[in-house]
């Protein structure tokens, strides 16, 4: 009996430690604990944005009527019980792993929403790469739009929402995927659960902070060429999570002085309205 208890504890402790270590840096924890005759798994999200988590586990001498793997959403700053397993025998084992990505898989983009061009009203900028652009707008970036922009040009919110991520400390950029992580950016979560990211901003070129509610047309920062970039431009993308690892981009409409632009065209100039 005593021996069995020790094994149980070791198994649980081992799991608790590894999951804690994996998760402590990024504000997400999915960890198991023993409560009486159950093992309970809690999902904890300490980030200011929703996340989508995929979770798999293998176990012995435990039972649950929930089928694995699981795919679920955790709201900002939330905690939720995601799995409860009955302990059938004292000698059990439980091993789990998970992935998560920013945003909710349940987000449904408002197709009628007309975005503002992300620069000053009445000014014009040229689209240097549109949807399905051959240089880098494919896969998860299929519906991104690049605007050619002189360094230091004001970048404005194309849609209202909450600032959920920013980076502004980088001064590094270049024409190679390895520069991707060096981009400065602002990410905004919209009311329909989709996200927008404004990238390549200049160093110290972010004027909003995480948690800020921003209105459509509010100044977010200043353009630059940090990250994976051929030259100064703004990369704008609206997207949602698909599972614990992936995301998909979403085509958006913009308002110009000539009316609604359903699909921007490369090398075309647009005046923001
Ligand atoms: Zn781009």
XYZ file of C-alpha atoms and ligand atoms in Angstrom:
274
model
C 0.000 0.000 0.000
C 2.695 2.455 1.008
C 4.768 1.426 -1.976
C 1.854 2.071 -4.328
C 1.339 5.524 -2.934
C 4.959 6.387 -3.506
C 4.761 5.321 -7.160
C 1.604 7.350 -7.638
C 3.204 10.394 -6.150
C 6.339 10.075 -8.237
C 4.322 9.774 -11.433
C 2.210 12.796 -10.558
C 5.114 14.857 -9.336
C 7.092 14.132 -12.461
C 4.230 15.239 -14.632
C 3.520 18.363 -12.598
C 7.158 19.429 -12.766
C 7.633 18.963 -16.495
C 4.403 20.706 -17.407
C 5.192 23.548 -15.047
C 8.635 24.043 -16.558
C 7.363 23.987 -20.114
C 4.659 26.490 -19.424
C 6.008 28.993 -16.940
C 7.727 31.249 -19.465
C 4.819 31.873 -21.794
C 1.879 32.332 -19.440
C 0.183 29.042 -20.351
C -0.065 26.013 -18.073
C -1.967 22.808 -18.639
C -1.307 20.657 -15.624
C -2.619 17.675 -13.775
C -3.298 17.357 -10.089
C -4.730 14.578 -7.951
C -7.984 15.275 -6.124
C -9.264 12.293 -4.168
C -9.998 9.496 -6.597
C -9.527 11.701 -9.645
C -6.770 13.213 -11.709
C -7.899 16.644 -12.819
C -6.281 18.624 -15.608
C -6.590 22.397 -15.517
C -5.824 24.812 -18.321
C -4.525 28.219 -17.248
C -3.978 31.176 -19.573
C -2.287 34.218 -18.034
C -2.020 36.045 -21.352
C -4.195 39.014 -22.377
C -5.362 37.126 -25.498
C -7.402 33.993 -26.180
C -5.443 30.875 -27.045
C -6.223 27.604 -28.811
C -4.726 24.505 -27.203
C -4.341 20.989 -28.546
C -3.844 18.469 -25.779
C -3.022 14.791 -25.869
C -2.346 12.308 -23.075
C -1.665 8.647 -22.550
C -2.487 6.914 -19.306
C -2.764 3.607 -17.539
C -5.345 2.619 -14.901
C -7.297 5.848 -15.314
C -10.646 6.295 -17.082
C -12.341 9.215 -18.728
C -15.292 9.431 -21.102
C -13.710 12.345 -22.925
C -11.932 11.419 -26.119
C -8.386 12.612 -26.677
C -6.754 14.561 -28.209
C -8.629 17.687 -27.174
C -8.788 21.009 -28.953
C -10.072 23.877 -26.818
C -9.974 27.636 -26.291
C -8.875 29.441 -23.146
C -10.057 33.038 -22.786
C -7.615 35.751 -21.634
C -6.629 35.468 -17.948
C -8.754 32.357 -17.406
C -8.604 28.941 -15.801
C -10.727 25.975 -16.811
C -10.987 22.291 -15.904
C -10.473 20.451 -19.160
C -10.230 16.813 -18.172
C -11.192 14.620 -15.228
C -9.996 11.029 -15.035
C -11.036 8.452 -12.498
C -8.224 6.603 -10.728
C -9.071 2.918 -11.100
C -5.991 1.553 -9.361
C -3.549 3.291 -7.079
C -0.731 2.376 -9.398
C -1.402 4.550 -12.416
C 0.568 6.621 -14.852
C -0.271 9.719 -16.801
C 1.749 11.488 -19.465
C 0.612 14.474 -21.467
C 1.778 17.091 -23.900
C 0.232 20.091 -25.576
C 0.714 22.907 -28.052
C -0.946 26.280 -28.111
C -1.265 29.210 -30.445
C -2.542 32.774 -30.096
C -6.210 33.345 -30.943
C -9.442 31.371 -30.863
C -10.264 28.594 -33.315
C -13.911 29.613 -32.835
C -13.419 33.155 -34.144
C -15.754 34.008 -37.024
C -14.599 36.922 -39.096
C -17.214 39.605 -39.743
C -17.287 39.494 -43.553
C -19.062 42.839 -43.794
C -16.429 44.761 -41.902
C -14.660 47.413 -43.975
C -11.148 48.097 -42.684
C -9.411 51.438 -42.806
C -6.112 51.587 -44.623
C -3.538 51.497 -41.801
C -2.087 54.920 -42.546
C -3.093 58.556 -42.143
C -6.442 59.571 -43.672
C -6.047 61.404 -46.979
C -2.528 60.065 -47.571
C -1.684 57.436 -50.160
C 0.547 54.381 -50.079
C 1.352 51.698 -52.625
C 0.608 48.000 -52.184
C 3.914 46.219 -52.805
C 2.537 42.715 -52.185
C -1.116 41.678 -52.034
C -3.038 38.456 -51.380
C -1.177 35.389 -52.674
C 1.977 37.475 -53.249
C 4.792 35.306 -54.586
C 7.502 36.762 -52.358
C 6.091 35.703 -48.985
C 2.264 35.826 -48.974
C 1.382 32.148 -49.071
C 0.519 29.475 -46.545
C -0.445 31.061 -43.244
C 0.316 34.523 -44.734
C -1.827 34.105 -47.869
C -4.037 37.150 -47.261
C -1.428 39.543 -45.893
C -0.971 42.961 -47.491
C 2.300 44.912 -47.725
C 2.295 48.673 -48.034
C 5.427 50.383 -49.245
C 6.149 52.941 -46.553
C 8.967 55.334 -45.816
C 10.522 54.570 -42.447
C 8.778 56.507 -39.687
C 5.368 56.727 -41.394
C 2.492 56.662 -38.894
C 0.672 53.328 -38.642
C -2.995 53.545 -37.636
C -5.455 50.914 -36.423
C -7.406 49.515 -39.380
C -10.032 48.254 -36.938
C -10.845 48.781 -33.251
C -9.855 46.212 -30.635
C -7.561 45.428 -27.732
C -3.760 45.476 -27.954
C -2.600 41.974 -26.979
C 1.061 41.846 -28.037
C 3.778 44.338 -28.929
C 7.483 44.277 -29.683
C 9.601 47.358 -30.307
C 13.143 46.637 -29.124
C 14.561 45.275 -32.381
C 16.813 47.109 -34.795
C 17.512 44.093 -37.016
C 16.122 43.234 -40.437
C 17.076 41.419 -43.635
C 15.961 39.370 -46.609
C 15.997 35.931 -45.011
C 13.415 33.949 -43.007
C 15.891 33.827 -40.116
C 15.142 37.528 -39.521
C 11.435 36.821 -38.920
C 11.712 36.816 -35.128
C 13.336 40.263 -35.158
C 10.264 42.120 -36.447
C 8.705 44.757 -34.217
C 4.923 44.642 -34.257
C 1.553 45.364 -32.683
C -1.162 42.685 -32.469
C -4.795 43.615 -31.859
C -7.651 41.249 -30.980
C -10.970 42.240 -32.580
C -14.452 41.758 -31.113
C -15.097 38.774 -33.434
C -12.023 36.983 -32.051
C -9.813 37.549 -35.098
C -6.394 39.166 -34.727
C -4.545 41.787 -36.761
C -0.772 42.171 -36.752
C 1.069 45.247 -38.008
C 4.735 44.320 -38.611
C 8.236 45.626 -39.373
C 7.772 48.730 -37.183
C 10.859 50.762 -36.423
C 12.800 50.435 -33.186
C 10.902 52.103 -30.319
C 8.205 52.679 -32.914
C 5.247 51.397 -30.875
C 3.088 53.938 -29.025
C 0.438 51.615 -27.544
C 0.775 48.982 -24.840
C -0.750 45.599 -24.091
C -4.233 45.978 -22.641
C -4.977 49.286 -24.399
C -8.347 49.546 -26.110
C -7.791 51.235 -29.433
C -10.298 52.835 -31.768
C -10.266 52.470 -35.515
C -7.866 55.123 -36.784
C -5.833 55.431 -33.592
C -2.052 55.808 -33.958
C -0.273 52.516 -33.128
C 3.309 53.353 -34.043
C 5.732 54.036 -36.876
C 6.766 51.895 -39.811
C 10.233 50.487 -40.359
C 12.057 47.512 -41.833
C 12.733 45.214 -38.884
C 12.409 41.445 -39.285
C 12.126 39.566 -42.578
C 11.970 42.543 -44.913
C 13.443 43.699 -48.216
C 13.026 47.341 -47.297
C 10.777 49.720 -45.366
C 7.149 48.585 -45.515
C 4.171 47.667 -43.380
C 2.967 44.052 -43.349
C -0.689 43.904 -42.320
C -2.516 40.631 -41.715
C -5.813 39.516 -40.192
C -5.960 35.909 -39.014
C -7.373 33.333 -36.634
C -6.108 30.152 -34.999
C -7.002 26.824 -36.579
C -5.568 24.459 -33.945
C -2.822 24.365 -31.331
C -0.121 25.023 -33.916
C -1.635 26.665 -36.945
C -3.415 29.776 -38.105
C -5.132 30.935 -41.249
C -5.180 34.428 -42.701
C -8.389 36.147 -43.762
C -9.043 38.377 -46.814
C -10.224 41.874 -45.825
C -11.823 44.891 -47.538
C -10.516 48.443 -47.194
C -12.158 51.856 -47.581
C -10.454 54.205 -50.049
C -11.530 57.630 -51.321
C -12.867 55.823 -54.404
C -14.993 53.398 -52.363
C -14.641 49.920 -50.914
C -11.665 47.935 -52.179
C -12.566 44.235 -52.050
C -9.150 43.016 -53.153
C -6.091 45.265 -53.163
C -3.895 45.114 -56.252
C -0.132 45.078 -56.321
C 1.593 48.331 -57.389
C -1.640 50.269 -56.959
C -1.805 53.379 -54.775
C -4.706 53.841 -52.380
C -5.778 56.995 -50.545
C -7.069 56.201 -47.045
C -10.559 57.310 -46.171
Zn 4.195 40.924 -46.084
